[in-house]
Amino acid sequence: MAEKHEETKNFSAEEREAMQAAAKEARTRRSRAKKSPEELRAAGEADIKEAIEKLTPEDQALSNKLHALVSEVAPELVPRTYYGMPAWGRDGKVLCFFQPASKFKVRYGTFGFEPLSNLDDGTVWPTAYAVTDLTKADLEFLAERIRVAIS
């Protein structure tokens, strides 16, 4: 048993919290397996709003802007949480997510895409973007990335 305790000491408090959030999300997904698409969307909206409320004011502002953007550009994506962070997906899988700066005590948040996204462009392409603010131009850029990702 001491060996297991030693393993958990290698993770930061933030990493342990993220793992606990992922386990809770998995249990929640199983319990929602038979819900209608409308019920899943409503539950996902509630989950994402709850996750955003726990963030710093700066990360809340970014999260809310990104949530509005994804909802407008890709209404077919279902809001959800991903390791306790705001995310959007389809067919039960995450397509894009926002990792708030405060979550891991870093200087910028990250808007990222999972491999499900269609961002392939040659042999090297970006899958995440550092975010400290979201100007109109930034939102337009990310909107186009989201459109490509869901294509």
XYZ file of C-alpha atoms in Angstrom:
151
model
C 0.000 0.000 0.000
C 2.901 2.354 0.675
C 3.905 2.035 -2.988
C 0.521 3.357 -4.130
C 0.863 6.285 -1.715
C 4.286 7.071 -3.185
C 2.797 7.130 -6.711
C 0.153 9.686 -5.774
C 2.805 11.969 -4.296
C 4.178 12.415 -7.821
C 1.033 14.253 -8.887
C 0.319 17.859 -8.020
C -2.879 18.808 -6.219
C -4.187 20.229 -9.512
C -3.427 16.984 -11.352
C -5.150 14.903 -8.649
C -8.155 17.231 -8.818
C -8.295 16.829 -12.619
C -8.155 13.033 -12.309
C -10.961 13.091 -9.747
C -13.005 15.312 -12.070
C -12.438 12.888 -14.961
C -13.610 9.956 -12.831
C -16.734 11.887 -11.822
C -17.378 12.802 -15.476
C -17.126 9.131 -16.490
C -19.686 8.163 -13.844
C -21.943 11.001 -14.994
C -21.697 9.937 -18.655
C -22.686 6.378 -17.739
C -25.689 7.639 -15.787
C -26.754 9.802 -18.744
C -26.339 7.076 -21.373
C -30.065 6.746 -22.055
C -30.936 10.423 -22.072
C -32.233 12.159 -25.177
C -29.945 14.554 -27.095
C -31.899 17.481 -25.654
C -31.472 16.189 -22.107
C -27.743 15.618 -22.715
C -27.309 19.170 -24.025
C -29.167 20.645 -21.038
C -27.114 18.573 -18.599
C -23.907 19.557 -20.408
C -24.877 23.240 -20.249
C -25.395 22.915 -16.503
C -22.058 21.109 -16.089
C -20.103 23.684 -18.078
C -21.711 26.603 -16.237
C -20.867 24.988 -12.897
C -17.250 24.476 -14.028
C -16.983 28.100 -15.189
C -18.336 29.419 -11.880
C -15.379 27.811 -10.077
C -12.814 29.743 -12.131
C -11.100 33.065 -11.539
C -12.901 36.089 -13.019
C -10.360 36.274 -15.870
C -10.825 32.616 -16.777
C -14.594 32.935 -16.410
C -14.591 35.748 -18.976
C -12.524 33.711 -21.434
C -14.584 30.560 -20.836
C -17.860 32.387 -21.385
C -16.583 33.952 -24.632
C -15.370 30.577 -25.877
C -18.615 28.882 -24.891
C -20.599 31.503 -26.803
C -18.261 31.149 -29.797
C -18.426 27.354 -29.977
C -22.208 27.408 -29.451
C -22.603 29.861 -32.342
C -20.109 28.336 -34.786
C -20.785 24.672 -34.044
C -24.216 24.289 -32.423
C -24.038 20.546 -33.065
C -21.264 20.228 -30.481
C -22.524 19.316 -27.022
C -21.129 21.237 -24.047
C -19.570 19.132 -21.316
C -16.619 19.099 -18.964
C -13.250 17.481 -19.566
C -11.108 16.939 -16.490
C -13.304 19.583 -14.882
C -12.684 22.098 -17.682
C -15.122 23.523 -20.247
C -15.289 21.362 -23.368
C -17.441 20.622 -26.389
C -17.846 17.348 -28.218
C -19.872 15.006 -30.325
C -20.711 11.330 -30.176
C -19.569 11.266 -26.555
C -16.038 12.428 -27.414
C -14.360 15.761 -26.764
C -13.501 17.769 -29.866
C -12.273 21.011 -28.257
C -11.689 22.322 -24.753
C -10.496 25.279 -22.734
C -7.804 24.711 -20.128
C -8.001 27.762 -17.844
C -4.738 29.313 -16.677
C -5.891 29.103 -13.065
C -6.479 25.354 -13.302
C -2.748 24.617 -13.352
C -1.449 27.977 -12.142
C 0.145 28.960 -15.451
C 0.323 32.316 -17.206
C -2.124 31.595 -20.045
C -5.130 29.453 -20.792
C -5.199 27.031 -23.684
C -7.907 26.432 -26.257
C -7.176 23.020 -27.689
C -8.444 20.360 -30.014
C -8.428 16.598 -29.557
C -7.448 14.135 -32.337
C -11.120 13.804 -33.331
C -10.802 17.233 -34.966
C -10.037 17.624 -38.673
C -7.107 20.010 -38.357
C -4.602 17.903 -40.292
C -2.539 20.074 -42.617
C 0.552 18.337 -43.991
C 2.738 16.591 -41.448
C 2.697 19.272 -38.708
C -0.239 21.382 -37.498
C -1.246 23.213 -34.316
C -3.801 21.640 -31.993
C -3.761 24.197 -29.169
C -3.588 27.963 -28.777
C -2.424 30.035 -25.832
C -5.163 32.463 -24.763
C -4.772 35.544 -22.558
C -7.561 37.610 -24.118
C -10.050 37.219 -26.948
C -10.287 40.120 -29.367
C -12.698 40.180 -32.287
C -9.878 39.040 -34.569
C -8.982 36.217 -32.158
C -12.594 35.039 -32.076
C -12.775 35.094 -35.878
C -9.550 33.081 -36.087
C -10.751 30.493 -33.580
C -14.161 30.326 -35.266
C -12.440 29.309 -38.492
C -10.339 26.692 -36.640
C -13.539 25.286 -35.105
C -15.222 25.161 -38.533
C -12.268 23.227 -39.948
C -12.146 20.939 -36.903
C -15.780 19.854 -37.287
C -15.653 19.470 -41.094
